Coordinates of C-alpha atoms and ligand atoms in Angstrom, one line a residue:
M1001 CA 16.8 14.7 -23.8
M1002 CA 13.8 16.2 -22.6
E1003 CA 12.9 15.9 -19.5
P1004 CA 9.9 14.0 -18.4
S1005 CA 7.0 16.3 -17.2
R1006 CA 5.8 15.8 -13.7
L1007 CA 2.5 15.4 -12.5
K1008 CA 1.3 18.6 -10.9
T1009 CA -1.0 17.5 -8.0
N1010 CA -4.5 19.6 -8.2
D1011 CA -4.6 20.7 -4.6
G1012 CA -2.2 23.4 -5.3
L1013 CA 0.0 22.2 -2.7
V1014 CA 3.7 22.8 -2.4
R1015 CA 5.3 19.5 -0.9
L1016 CA 8.6 20.4 1.2
N1017 CA 8.0 17.8 3.8
S1018 CA 8.9 14.2 2.6
N1019 CA 12.5 15.2 1.3
E1020 CA 11.4 13.4 -1.7
N1021 CA 13.4 14.1 -5.1
A1022 CA 11.3 16.8 -6.5
Y1023 CA 12.9 16.1 -10.2
G1024 CA 11.6 12.9 -10.4
P1025 CA 13.5 10.2 -12.2
S1026 CA 15.8 10.3 -14.9
T1027 CA 14.4 10.2 -18.8
R1028 CA 15.8 6.8 -19.0
V1029 CA 14.2 5.5 -16.1
V1030 CA 10.8 7.1 -16.9
D1031 CA 11.2 5.2 -20.4
A1032 CA 12.1 1.7 -18.4
I1033 CA 8.8 2.1 -16.3
K1034 CA 6.6 2.8 -19.2
S1035 CA 7.9 -0.6 -21.2
S1036 CA 8.0 -2.5 -17.9
I1037 CA 4.1 -2.1 -17.5
G1038 CA 3.3 -4.7 -19.7
G1039 CA 4.8 -7.1 -17.0
A1040 CA 2.6 -5.9 -14.7
H1041 CA 0.3 -9.3 -14.8
R1042 CA 3.2 -11.4 -13.6
Y1043 CA 4.9 -12.0 -9.9
P1044 CA 8.4 -10.2 -10.0
R1045 CA 10.2 -13.6 -9.5
G1046 CA 13.0 -13.2 -12.1
E1047 CA 13.1 -9.7 -11.4
Y1048 CA 14.0 -10.1 -7.9
D1049 CA 16.8 -12.4 -8.6
S1050 CA 18.5 -10.2 -11.5
L1051 CA 18.2 -7.0 -9.1
T1052 CA 19.9 -8.5 -6.6
E1053 CA 22.7 -9.3 -8.6
R1054 CA 22.8 -6.1 -10.4
I1055 CA 22.9 -4.1 -6.9
A1056 CA 25.6 -6.8 -5.6
S1057 CA 27.6 -6.1 -8.2
T1058 CA 27.6 -2.4 -8.3
H1059 CA 28.8 -2.3 -4.7
N1060 CA 31.4 -5.3 -5.7
V1061 CA 29.4 -7.7 -2.7
K1062 CA 27.7 -11.3 -3.2
A1063 CA 24.3 -11.6 -4.0
E1064 CA 23.8 -13.2 -0.2
Q1065 CA 24.6 -10.0 1.3
V1066 CA 21.7 -8.1 -0.4
L1067 CA 18.3 -8.1 0.9
L1068 CA 15.6 -5.9 -1.1
G1069 CA 12.9 -4.2 0.8
C1070 CA 9.8 -2.5 -0.1
G1071 CA 11.4 0.8 0.5
S1072 CA 14.1 1.1 2.8
T1073 CA 11.6 1.3 5.5
E1074 CA 11.2 -2.4 5.0
I1075 CA 14.5 -3.5 5.6
L1076 CA 14.4 -1.4 9.1
R1077 CA 11.1 -3.3 9.6
M1078 CA 12.8 -6.7 8.9
A1079 CA 15.8 -5.7 11.3
A1080 CA 13.4 -4.7 14.2
F1081 CA 11.7 -8.2 13.9
A1082 CA 15.1 -10.2 13.9
F1083 CA 16.9 -8.3 16.0
L1084 CA 14.4 -6.8 18.5
G1085 CA 11.7 -7.8 20.8
A1086 CA 10.8 -8.4 24.5
G1087 CA 13.6 -7.5 26.7
K1088 CA 15.6 -6.5 24.0
Q1089 CA 16.8 -2.7 23.8
L1090 CA 17.5 -0.3 20.9
I1091 CA 19.3 2.5 21.2
Q1092 CA 19.1 5.7 18.7
A1093 CA 19.7 9.4 18.3
S1094 CA 17.3 11.9 18.9
P1095 CA 16.1 13.3 17.1
T1096 CA 16.0 10.9 14.0
F1097 CA 14.0 9.2 11.6
E1098 CA 10.9 7.6 13.3
A1099 CA 10.4 4.3 11.5
M1100 CA 12.9 2.5 13.4
E1101 CA 11.5 3.4 16.8
R1102 CA 8.2 2.5 15.5
Y1103 CA 8.7 -0.7 14.5
A1104 CA 10.9 -1.5 17.9
R1105 CA 8.0 -0.9 19.6
A1106 CA 6.0 -3.0 17.4
S1107 CA 8.2 -5.4 18.3
D1108 CA 7.9 -4.9 22.0
S1109 CA 11.5 -3.8 22.4
G1110 CA 12.7 -0.9 24.9
V1111 CA 13.7 2.1 23.4
K1112 CA 16.5 4.6 24.5
S1113 CA 17.3 7.8 22.6
V1114 CA 20.5 9.7 22.9
R1115 CA 20.5 13.6 22.3
L1116 CA 22.3 14.3 19.2
T1117 CA 25.7 16.4 20.3
P1118 CA 25.8 20.3 19.9
A1119 CA 27.1 19.9 16.2
F1120 CA 24.2 17.8 15.2
S1121 CA 26.4 14.4 15.3
H1122 CA 25.4 11.4 17.2
D1123 CA 26.3 11.0 21.0
L1124 CA 28.4 8.2 20.5
G1125 CA 29.9 8.1 23.8
G1126 CA 26.1 8.8 25.2
M1127 CA 24.8 6.0 23.0
L1128 CA 27.9 3.7 24.2
A1129 CA 27.2 4.6 28.2
Q1130 CA 23.3 3.4 27.3
S1131 CA 24.4 0.2 25.6
T1132 CA 23.7 -2.9 28.1
A1133 CA 23.6 -6.6 27.5
S1134 CA 20.2 -6.5 26.3
T1135 CA 21.0 -3.6 23.6
T1136 CA 20.6 -5.7 20.2
L1137 CA 20.1 -3.2 17.7
V1138 CA 21.6 0.7 17.0
Y1139 CA 20.3 2.6 14.4
V1140 CA 22.8 5.2 13.1
C1141 CA 21.4 7.6 10.3
N1142 CA 24.0 9.2 8.5
P1143 CA 23.7 11.7 7.1
N1144 CA 20.9 12.3 10.1
N1145 CA 17.1 13.0 9.1
P1146 CA 15.9 15.8 10.1
T1147 CA 19.1 17.5 10.6
A1148 CA 21.2 16.4 7.1
S1149 CA 24.3 16.3 9.5
L1150 CA 27.2 14.2 9.6
T1151 CA 28.7 11.8 12.2
P1152 CA 32.3 11.2 11.8
R1153 CA 33.3 8.0 10.2
K1154 CA 36.3 7.0 12.5
D1155 CA 34.2 8.2 15.3
L1156 CA 31.9 5.5 14.0
E1157 CA 34.4 2.7 13.6
T1158 CA 35.3 3.3 17.2
F1159 CA 31.9 3.3 18.5
I1160 CA 31.1 0.2 16.8
G1161 CA 34.2 -1.9 18.1
K1162 CA 33.2 -0.7 21.9
L1163 CA 29.9 -2.3 21.4
H1164 CA 29.0 -5.2 23.0
G1165 CA 29.6 -8.4 20.6
D1166 CA 25.7 -9.3 20.2
T1167 CA 24.5 -5.7 19.3
V1168 CA 23.9 -5.2 15.3
V1169 CA 24.3 -2.3 13.7
I1170 CA 22.1 -0.5 11.2
I1171 CA 23.4 2.2 9.3
D1172 CA 20.7 4.0 7.5
E1173 CA 22.3 5.7 4.5
A1174 CA 19.0 7.0 2.8
Y1175 CA 20.9 10.5 2.0
H1176 CA 24.4 8.8 0.9
H1177 CA 24.8 10.4 -2.6
Y1178 CA 24.2 13.7 -1.1
A1179 CA 27.0 13.6 1.4
G1180 CA 29.4 14.3 -1.5
E1181 CA 33.4 14.6 -0.8
S1182 CA 33.3 15.5 2.9
G1183 CA 36.2 13.9 4.6
A1184 CA 34.4 12.7 7.6
Y1185 CA 31.7 10.9 5.6
A1186 CA 32.6 7.5 3.8
S1187 CA 29.9 4.8 3.5
F1188 CA 29.9 1.6 5.3
I1189 CA 29.2 -0.2 1.9
D1190 CA 31.8 1.4 -0.5
H1191 CA 34.3 1.4 2.4
P1192 CA 33.0 -1.5 4.6
I1193 CA 35.0 -2.6 8.1
D1194 CA 35.5 -6.2 8.7
D1195 CA 32.4 -6.7 11.3
E1196 CA 29.6 -9.3 10.6
R1197 CA 27.3 -7.1 12.8
V1198 CA 27.1 -3.9 10.2
I1199 CA 24.1 -3.6 8.0
V1200 CA 23.8 -0.8 5.6
A1201 CA 20.4 0.5 4.4
R1202 CA 19.8 1.9 1.1
T1203 CA 16.9 3.4 -0.6
F1204 CA 15.9 4.5 -4.2
S1205 CA 13.6 6.8 -3.0
K1206 CA 15.8 10.0 -2.8
V1207 CA 18.6 10.7 -5.2
Y1208 CA 17.2 8.3 -8.0
G1209 CA 13.6 9.8 -7.5
L1210 CA 11.6 6.6 -7.0
A1211 CA 9.8 7.1 -3.6
G1212 CA 6.6 6.6 -5.2
L1213 CA 7.8 3.0 -6.6
R1214 CA 8.9 1.7 -3.2
L1215 CA 12.4 -0.1 -3.6
G1216 CA 15.4 0.0 -0.8
Y1217 CA 17.8 -2.6 0.3
A1218 CA 20.1 -3.7 2.8
V1219 CA 24.0 -5.0 2.7
A1220 CA 25.0 -7.2 5.4
A1221 CA 26.6 -10.5 6.0
P1222 CA 24.9 -13.6 4.3
K1223 CA 23.6 -14.7 7.8
V1224 CA 22.2 -11.2 8.9
V1225 CA 20.4 -11.4 5.5
Q1226 CA 19.2 -14.7 5.9
R1227 CA 17.8 -14.0 9.6
M1228 CA 16.3 -10.5 8.2
R1229 CA 14.5 -12.5 5.1
K1230 CA 12.5 -14.3 7.1
F1231 CA 10.6 -11.1 7.7
A1232 CA 10.2 -10.0 4.2
T1233 CA 6.7 -10.0 2.7
E1234 CA 6.7 -12.3 -0.1
D1235 CA 7.3 -10.9 -3.6
N1236 CA 8.0 -7.2 -1.8
I1237 CA 9.7 -5.6 -4.8
N1238 CA 7.2 -5.0 -8.0
A1239 CA 7.5 -5.5 -11.7
V1240 CA 7.9 -1.9 -12.3
V1241 CA 10.7 -0.8 -9.9
S1242 CA 12.6 -3.5 -10.1
Q1243 CA 13.4 -2.4 -14.0
A1244 CA 13.3 1.1 -13.0
A1245 CA 15.8 0.4 -10.4
M1246 CA 17.7 -1.4 -13.2
A1247 CA 17.8 1.5 -15.5
A1248 CA 18.8 4.1 -12.6
L1249 CA 22.0 2.0 -11.9
N1250 CA 22.6 1.9 -16.0
D1251 CA 22.5 5.9 -15.8
S1252 CA 25.5 7.4 -14.4
D1253 CA 25.0 10.8 -16.3
G1254 CA 21.3 10.6 -14.6
L1255 CA 22.9 9.7 -11.0
N1256 CA 25.4 12.6 -11.3
K1257 CA 23.3 15.2 -12.5
S1258 CA 20.3 14.5 -9.6
I1259 CA 23.6 15.0 -7.6
E1260 CA 24.6 18.0 -8.8
R1261 CA 21.3 19.6 -9.2
N1262 CA 20.7 19.1 -5.6
M1263 CA 24.4 20.6 -4.6
D1264 CA 22.9 23.5 -6.8
D1265 CA 19.5 24.0 -4.8
R1266 CA 20.8 23.5 -1.4
Q1267 CA 23.8 26.5 -2.2
E1268 CA 20.6 28.3 -3.5
F1269 CA 18.8 28.0 -0.6
F1270 CA 22.0 28.7 2.0
N1271 CA 22.0 31.7 -0.2
A1272 CA 19.1 32.9 0.4
A1273 CA 18.7 31.6 4.4
L1274 CA 22.0 33.5 5.0
A1275 CA 20.5 36.7 3.3
R1276 CA 17.8 36.7 5.5
M1277 CA 20.1 36.5 8.8
L1278 CA 19.1 32.6 8.8
K1279 CA 21.8 30.2 10.2
P1280 CA 20.6 26.8 8.9
I1281 CA 22.6 23.3 10.2
D1282 CA 25.2 22.7 7.3
S1283 CA 23.4 20.0 5.2
H1284 CA 24.7 16.8 3.6
A1285 CA 21.2 15.8 2.0
N1286 CA 18.3 16.9 0.3
F1287 CA 16.7 18.5 3.0
V1288 CA 17.5 21.5 5.3
M1289 CA 17.0 22.4 9.3
M1290 CA 17.4 25.5 10.6
N1291 CA 16.6 27.3 14.1
V1292 CA 13.8 30.0 13.3
L1293 CA 13.9 30.9 17.1
H1294 CA 9.8 30.5 17.2
P1295 CA 7.9 27.3 18.0
A1296 CA 8.0 25.0 14.9
T1297 CA 4.5 23.8 15.2
G1298 CA 3.1 27.8 14.8
V1299 CA 5.6 28.0 12.0
I1300 CA 4.6 25.0 10.0
Q1301 CA 1.1 26.2 10.5
L1302 CA 1.8 29.6 9.0
F1303 CA 3.0 27.8 5.7
R1304 CA 0.1 25.3 5.6
E1305 CA -2.1 28.3 5.5
R1306 CA -0.1 29.9 2.7
N1307 CA -0.2 25.8 0.9
I1308 CA 3.2 25.2 1.8
L1309 CA 4.1 21.9 3.4
I1310 CA 7.3 21.7 5.4
G1311 CA 8.7 18.7 7.8
R1312 CA 6.5 17.7 10.4
P1313 CA 7.9 18.8 14.5
F1314 CA 11.1 17.0 15.6
P1315 CA 11.2 17.5 19.3
P1316 CA 13.5 18.4 21.1
L1317 CA 14.3 20.4 18.4
D1318 CA 11.1 22.9 19.2
T1319 CA 12.2 25.8 16.9
Y1320 CA 13.7 24.2 14.1
I1321 CA 12.3 23.4 11.2
R1322 CA 13.1 20.9 8.4
V1323 CA 12.6 22.0 4.8
S1324 CA 13.1 19.4 1.6
L1325 CA 14.7 21.0 -1.4
G1326 CA 12.1 21.9 -4.0
L1327 CA 11.9 23.1 -7.9
P1328 CA 13.2 26.4 -8.2
D1329 CA 9.5 27.6 -8.2
E1330 CA 8.5 26.1 -5.1
M1331 CA 11.8 27.5 -3.5
Q1332 CA 11.0 30.9 -4.5
A1333 CA 7.0 30.4 -3.2
F1334 CA 8.8 29.2 0.2
W1335 CA 10.8 32.4 0.8
R1336 CA 7.9 34.6 -0.3
A1337 CA 5.8 33.3 2.1
W1338 CA 8.7 33.0 4.7
D1339 CA 8.9 37.0 4.1
G1340 CA 5.6 37.3 4.9
L1341 CA 5.9 35.9 8.1
P1342 CA 6.1 38.3 11.2
Y1343 CA 9.3 36.3 12.2
S1344 CA 11.4 37.4 9.1
K1345 CA 11.5 40.9 10.7
D1346 CA 12.4 39.2 14.0
L1347 CA 15.2 37.5 12.8
M1348 CA 16.8 39.9 11.0
S1349 CA 17.2 42.1 13.7
H1350 CA 18.6 39.5 15.9
Ligands
PLP381 C1 16.6 8.1 6.9 C2 15.8 7.9 6.0 N1 15.5 6.4 5.9 C3 14.4 5.7 5.2 C4 13.1 6.5 4.8 C5 12.2 5.9 4.1 O1 12.8 5.7 2.8 P1 11.9 4.4 1.6 O2 11.0 5.3 0.9 O3 13.3 3.9 1.0 O4 11.2 3.7 2.6 C6 13.5 8.1 4.9 C7 12.5 8.4 4.0 O5 12.3 9.7 4.2 C8 14.5 8.4 5.4 O6 14.7 9.8 5.9

């Protein structure tokens, strides 16, 4: 089957900055998008229920356990407004994906950020030490953005068991499909624990290549779903993405291809990095973070001047850059630009 052609933006920028899927959705999904356009004038009511059912059956859970969102960021927002608020506290890692903190602050909640361990996993002991009776939500991003690193499953289970009884834990599995067979990782949807305080967030933006259409979901206990649903935008999924998601869930070949391609591209990136004496953090995602031993803000700017966008600064990792995996020619452009930077020579002699 022919790959659908990707719309090249005419600004000439290489976008390695948002952990998107550079290849976009599979051909079958593109076909579903095209044929769904005819329903664009209708509210997506029927689609909401059928997609909820489809996701529930994919995960072997009840439909009451599934909550759809306009991207998984809407799931994070619903969790913030359902479980946080003035006098309450969110605990998260630092650095991690920033949306949860933003929504926590919008709900007037306090936020405690606990630095990742030297191995870039969540410092669960440190997070537990910060937890009090007012800690009503903990955010765990696994694999973590921006570091692409894992927090071991068994440590997470012990951690959840020790948290205060009223503390809800949201596990953001946006990069689940890229975590692979690592023994340290197991999804809390595929391998649930018997604990109604656990919410898992997933997205169609990454492995399925649908970031531009906005769809995410949560799997949680029915009463947790009900509580979060109150904060959902009315008709928060659109008529196009619901058809696209159905096709994506029925296209296991497309899914496997997307996963395998990312593994190959990630290996290529590591080969190129190691050849340049760079030592990226082991990646379990579709992006890579690495210490370039120079302030990230300056490096980002130098790439920008060469029309390449890489990830934003992620303090306190001030000398690390985050690079999303792009198409092969985009990665070549990245390494050409890298080789033209003064840093590349310094690192070679390190
Ligand atoms: C960890 C994490 N969660 C959620 C999101 C947002 O995903 P969505 O497009 O589903 O809102 C991202 C996007 O980069 C992410 O890195």
